[in-house]
Amino acid sequence: MIILEAIVDPDDVYPFHFALITHGRQVCRAQKPIM
């Protein structure tokens, strides 16, 4: 298992985290949305 903290520079952790969440929200769709 690869730990992202081991491959992402400390200065880039927050921007990478934000980009990962943004990517997930744009690409992934819930199969059974609540609303």
C-alpha positions as a printed NumPy array, in Angstrom:
array([[  0.   ,   0.   ,   0.   ],
       [  1.364,   3.408,  -0.954],
       [  0.953,   6.176,   1.581],
       [  0.405,   9.473,  -0.221],
       [  2.294,  11.43 ,   2.426],
       [  5.408,   9.508,   1.453],
       [  5.228,  10.672,  -2.179],
       [  3.713,  14.175,  -1.844],
       [  5.945,  17.045,  -0.721],
       [  4.898,  18.599,   2.613],
       [  4.247,  21.952,   0.906],
       [  1.907,  20.265,  -1.582],
       [ -0.154,  18.157,   0.838],
       [ -3.093,  20.581,   1.176],
       [ -3.31 ,  21.503,  -2.552],
       [ -3.098,  17.798,  -3.434],
       [ -5.797,  16.973,  -0.881],
       [ -8.048,  19.71 ,  -2.29 ],
       [ -7.418,  18.583,  -5.886],
       [ -8.196,  14.965,  -4.992],
       [-11.533,  15.905,  -3.409],
       [-12.42 ,  18.198,  -6.328],
       [-11.597,  15.427,  -8.806],
       [-13.761,  12.966,  -6.882],
       [-16.712,  15.345,  -6.813],
       [-16.463,  16.022, -10.557],
       [-15.9  ,  12.44 , -11.7  ],
       [-17.696,  10.192,  -9.219],
       [-21.469,  10.114,  -8.961],
       [-23.474,   8.425,  -6.211],
       [-25.362,   5.361,  -7.414],
       [-28.229,   6.034,  -4.995],
       [-28.203,   9.745,  -4.142],
       [-30.09 ,  10.758,  -1.007],
       [-31.843,  13.714,  -2.654]])
